[in-house]
Amino acid sequence: MALPFATLALALFFTWREMRGAALAGWGVSLLLLLALFRWHATAPLNLSW
Amino acid sequence: MTRNLNLLGLWGLSTILLFAFLDQIVLHDLPCPLCLLQRAAFVAAGVGFALNVTFGSSPAHYGVTLLSAIAGAAMSARQILLHIVPGSGSFGQPFLGLHFYTWGLTAFVLTAVAVGVLLLVEETAAPGHGRSAATPASRVAVGLFLALALANAASTLLECGPGMCPDNPVSYQLLRW
């Protein structure tokens, strides 16, 4: 679950280095990863401690 | 003016992430899987503000923040709904009477509202859009936000290892010797 943070850090690094296209691409990949993880969570057996 | 408001938005999201980290370290309140997804959504929303303060405002940058805020709000809402049934308990310690996921939903909705307001008062995109508009203040804010994203990546790796997090984490998996 650390992967979305890593790709978002990469997107922010590209922003900091003023590489706009790479930053937007990094953000896009991160959002897709986040949504995939959210889907995994939503379809996993329900556990109310989550 | 909107540039400073974007900077304010970035500092606001940094404060939220910093506060969550303090809660994790000082009170040993380890984040659950949904909590981590919400943290990541806050970072994703901050990318839009960071792009705005670095390159100047653009509808695409506001779209980045808005889509991330909507995704984060969906995650917070799911966690609220999981715990809304009487007797289903809650996760973590409340802060000012509300749990973090409830504060999370509030913050995501406020972020979306802030984007709407910023788009209302935004001036037409200046020519030369895409070129650097970075200032020392923006570089410090983006640098701090980047450090927080990296710290979250490291902390999540320590807590969950390379795979999925346990449902109710009580210790850091990679620190068990």
Short mmCIF file of C-alpha atoms in Angstrom, two decimals:
data_model
loop_
_atom_site.label_atom_id
_atom_site.label_comp_id
_atom_site.label_asym_id
_atom_site.label_seq_id
_atom_site.Cartn_x
_atom_site.Cartn_y
_atom_site.Cartn_z
CA MET A 1 0.00 0.00 0.00
CA ALA A 2 3.06 2.25 0.00
CA LEU A 3 3.08 2.34 -3.81
CA PRO A 4 0.54 5.19 -4.29
CA PHE A 5 2.56 7.36 -1.87
CA ALA A 6 5.73 6.56 -3.81
CA THR A 7 4.19 7.46 -7.18
CA LEU A 8 2.66 10.62 -5.69
CA ALA A 9 6.06 11.57 -4.26
CA LEU A 10 7.45 11.08 -7.77
CA ALA A 11 4.72 13.36 -9.19
CA LEU A 12 5.59 16.00 -6.58
CA PHE A 13 9.30 15.61 -7.33
CA PHE A 14 8.57 16.24 -11.03
CA THR A 15 6.49 19.28 -10.01
CA TRP A 16 9.36 20.55 -7.89
CA ARG A 17 11.74 20.00 -10.84
CA GLU A 18 9.22 21.84 -13.03
CA MET A 19 8.45 18.89 -15.34
CA ARG A 20 4.71 19.43 -15.80
CA GLY A 21 3.90 16.56 -18.17
CA ALA A 22 5.68 13.98 -16.04
CA ALA A 23 4.00 15.33 -12.90
CA LEU A 24 0.53 15.02 -14.46
CA ALA A 25 1.32 11.50 -15.69
CA GLY A 26 2.56 10.52 -12.22
CA TRP A 27 -0.60 11.86 -10.65
CA GLY A 28 -2.76 9.95 -13.16
CA VAL A 29 -1.02 6.67 -12.41
CA SER A 30 -1.35 7.35 -8.67
CA LEU A 31 -5.09 8.01 -8.91
CA LEU A 32 -5.62 4.79 -10.87
CA LEU A 33 -3.64 2.89 -8.22
CA LEU A 34 -5.71 4.50 -5.46
CA LEU A 35 -8.97 3.60 -7.18
CA ALA A 36 -7.78 0.01 -7.74
CA LEU A 37 -6.90 -0.32 -4.04
CA PHE A 38 -10.25 1.21 -3.08
CA ARG A 39 -12.03 -1.31 -5.30
CA TRP A 40 -10.05 -4.12 -3.69
CA HIS A 41 -11.12 -2.82 -0.29
CA ALA A 42 -14.76 -2.47 -1.28
CA THR A 43 -14.95 -6.05 -2.58
CA ALA A 44 -12.95 -7.71 0.22
CA PRO A 45 -14.84 -9.51 3.02
CA LEU A 46 -16.39 -6.87 5.27
CA ASN A 47 -14.46 -6.10 8.41
CA LEU A 48 -15.85 -3.35 10.57
CA SER A 49 -12.51 -2.53 12.16
CA TRP A 50 -11.48 -0.96 8.84
CA MET B 1 -4.42 36.52 -5.44
CA THR B 2 -5.40 32.96 -6.43
CA ARG B 3 -1.72 32.03 -6.34
CA ASN B 4 -1.59 32.80 -2.60
CA LEU B 5 -4.87 30.96 -2.07
CA ASN B 6 -3.41 27.90 -3.82
CA LEU B 7 -0.37 28.19 -1.56
CA LEU B 8 -2.73 28.36 1.42
CA GLY B 9 -4.49 25.21 0.17
CA LEU B 10 -1.16 23.39 -0.07
CA TRP B 11 -0.20 24.45 3.47
CA GLY B 12 -3.64 23.36 4.69
CA LEU B 13 -3.22 19.86 3.23
CA SER B 14 0.32 19.70 4.66
CA THR B 15 -1.10 20.52 8.10
CA ILE B 16 -3.68 17.71 7.80
CA LEU B 17 -0.98 15.16 6.84
CA LEU B 18 1.34 16.41 9.59
CA PHE B 19 -1.42 16.15 12.19
CA ALA B 20 -2.25 12.58 11.09
CA PHE B 21 1.44 11.71 11.38
CA LEU B 22 1.69 13.21 14.87
CA ASP B 23 -1.33 11.16 15.93
CA GLN B 24 0.33 8.04 14.51
CA ILE B 25 3.70 8.64 16.19
CA VAL B 26 2.73 10.26 19.51
CA LEU B 27 -0.49 8.33 20.25
CA HIS B 28 0.60 5.14 18.41
CA ASP B 29 -2.64 5.29 16.44
CA LEU B 30 -1.65 3.22 13.39
CA PRO B 31 -3.67 4.04 10.25
CA CYS B 32 -5.99 1.38 8.81
CA PRO B 33 -6.08 0.54 5.05
CA LEU B 34 -8.93 3.00 4.34
CA CYS B 35 -7.16 5.67 6.45
CA LEU B 36 -4.03 5.24 4.30
CA LEU B 37 -6.05 5.55 1.10
CA GLN B 38 -7.53 8.80 2.42
CA ARG B 39 -4.06 10.12 3.28
CA ALA B 40 -2.92 9.30 -0.25
CA ALA B 41 -5.99 11.11 -1.65
CA PHE B 42 -4.96 14.20 0.37
CA VAL B 43 -1.49 14.00 -1.20
CA ALA B 44 -3.07 13.56 -4.67
CA ALA B 45 -5.25 16.64 -4.10
CA GLY B 46 -2.14 18.59 -3.08
CA VAL B 47 -0.46 17.77 -6.42
CA GLY B 48 -3.00 20.09 -8.13
CA PHE B 49 -2.25 22.97 -5.75
CA ALA B 50 1.50 22.29 -6.14
CA LEU B 51 1.18 22.44 -9.95
CA ASN B 52 -0.74 25.73 -9.68
CA VAL B 53 1.89 27.42 -7.51
CA THR B 54 4.74 26.08 -9.66
CA PHE B 55 3.41 26.67 -13.20
CA GLY B 56 0.56 29.13 -12.67
CA SER B 57 -3.14 28.31 -12.48
CA SER B 58 -4.72 26.05 -15.07
CA PRO B 59 -8.08 24.24 -15.33
CA ALA B 60 -6.17 20.93 -15.61
CA HIS B 61 -4.46 21.57 -12.25
CA TYR B 62 -7.79 22.35 -10.60
CA GLY B 63 -9.15 19.14 -12.17
CA VAL B 64 -6.34 17.20 -10.47
CA THR B 65 -7.35 18.56 -7.06
CA LEU B 66 -11.09 18.15 -7.66
CA LEU B 67 -10.91 14.52 -8.89
CA SER B 68 -8.62 13.59 -5.99
CA ALA B 69 -10.96 15.27 -3.48
CA ILE B 70 -13.95 13.38 -4.91
CA ALA B 71 -12.05 10.07 -4.68
CA GLY B 72 -11.00 10.86 -1.09
CA ALA B 73 -14.55 11.86 -0.14
CA ALA B 74 -15.82 8.50 -1.46
CA MET B 75 -13.27 6.69 0.73
CA SER B 76 -14.17 8.71 3.84
CA ALA B 77 -17.88 8.24 3.19
CA ARG B 78 -17.38 4.46 2.92
CA GLN B 79 -15.59 4.38 6.26
CA ILE B 80 -18.31 6.48 7.90
CA LEU B 81 -20.96 4.14 6.49
CA LEU B 82 -19.04 1.09 7.76
CA HIS B 83 -19.25 2.48 11.30
CA ILE B 84 -22.63 4.16 11.17
CA VAL B 85 -24.54 1.00 12.12
CA PRO B 86 -25.22 1.03 15.89
CA GLY B 87 -22.94 -1.41 17.68
CA SER B 88 -20.37 -1.54 14.87
CA GLY B 89 -17.87 0.49 16.88
CA SER B 90 -15.38 2.94 15.41
CA PHE B 91 -11.74 3.14 14.41
CA GLY B 92 -9.18 5.27 16.24
CA GLN B 93 -9.59 8.00 18.81
CA PRO B 94 -12.01 10.86 18.12
CA PHE B 95 -10.71 14.42 17.80
CA LEU B 96 -13.04 17.21 18.97
CA GLY B 97 -15.87 14.70 19.07
CA LEU B 98 -15.44 13.42 15.50
CA HIS B 99 -13.37 10.54 14.15
CA PHE B 100 -10.61 11.20 11.64
CA TYR B 101 -12.60 9.73 8.74
CA THR B 102 -15.44 12.18 9.49
CA TRP B 103 -12.93 15.04 9.55
CA GLY B 104 -11.53 13.56 6.34
CA LEU B 105 -14.89 13.80 4.57
CA THR B 106 -15.28 17.38 5.83
CA ALA B 107 -11.81 18.31 4.56
CA PHE B 108 -12.35 16.68 1.14
CA VAL B 109 -15.68 18.49 0.68
CA LEU B 110 -14.08 21.78 1.79
CA THR B 111 -11.25 21.18 -0.71
CA ALA B 112 -13.77 20.67 -3.52
CA VAL B 113 -15.64 23.83 -2.44
CA ALA B 114 -12.34 25.75 -2.33
CA VAL B 115 -11.58 24.65 -5.91
CA GLY B 116 -15.02 25.90 -7.00
CA VAL B 117 -14.43 29.27 -5.33
CA LEU B 118 -10.91 29.55 -6.81
CA LEU B 119 -12.28 28.81 -10.29
CA LEU B 120 -14.89 31.55 -9.77
CA VAL B 121 -12.33 34.20 -8.91
CA GLU B 122 -9.57 32.90 -11.20
CA GLU B 123 -8.39 35.32 -13.85
CA THR B 124 -8.02 34.13 -17.45
CA ALA B 125 -4.92 31.98 -17.90
CA ALA B 126 -1.94 34.19 -18.60
CA PRO B 127 0.02 33.67 -21.81
CA GLY B 128 3.05 31.47 -21.43
CA HIS B 129 1.13 28.98 -19.33
CA GLY B 130 3.22 25.91 -18.55
CA ARG B 131 6.37 27.89 -17.95
CA SER B 132 7.84 28.24 -14.50
CA ALA B 133 6.04 30.54 -12.08
CA ALA B 134 7.84 29.13 -9.03
CA THR B 135 8.89 31.44 -6.20
CA PRO B 136 10.98 30.63 -3.11
CA ALA B 137 7.76 30.38 -1.05
CA SER B 138 6.19 27.93 -3.52
CA ARG B 139 9.35 25.82 -3.67
CA VAL B 140 9.43 25.55 0.16
CA ALA B 141 5.73 24.56 0.27
CA VAL B 142 6.09 21.97 -2.52
CA GLY B 143 9.33 20.66 -0.95
CA LEU B 144 7.66 20.17 2.43
CA PHE B 145 4.69 18.46 0.80
CA LEU B 146 7.05 16.16 -1.12
CA ALA B 147 8.84 15.31 2.16
CA LEU B 148 5.49 14.43 3.76
CA ALA B 149 4.59 12.15 0.82
CA LEU B 150 7.96 10.40 1.12
CA ALA B 151 7.56 10.05 4.90
CA ASN B 152 4.11 8.50 4.37
CA ALA B 153 5.55 6.06 1.80
CA ALA B 154 8.28 5.01 4.27
CA SER B 155 5.87 4.74 7.21
CA THR B 156 3.37 2.70 5.17
CA LEU B 157 6.12 0.36 4.02
CA LEU B 158 7.20 -0.12 7.65
CA GLU B 159 3.62 -0.66 8.80
CA CYS B 160 2.34 -2.94 6.02
CA GLY B 161 5.41 -4.35 4.30
CA PRO B 162 5.31 -4.60 0.51
CA GLY B 163 1.74 -5.98 0.41
CA MET B 164 -1.66 -5.02 1.78
CA CYS B 165 -2.09 -3.68 5.30
CA PRO B 166 -3.71 -5.77 8.03
CA ASP B 167 -7.34 -4.84 8.76
CA ASN B 168 -6.60 -3.53 12.21
CA PRO B 169 -2.86 -2.77 12.43
CA VAL B 170 -1.32 -2.72 15.92
CA SER B 171 2.40 -2.81 15.08
CA TYR B 172 4.86 -2.09 12.28
CA GLN B 173 5.30 -5.34 10.32
CA LEU B 174 8.87 -4.55 9.19
CA LEU B 175 9.96 -3.68 12.75
CA ARG B 176 9.07 -7.11 14.17
CA TRP B 177 12.36 -8.90 14.81
#
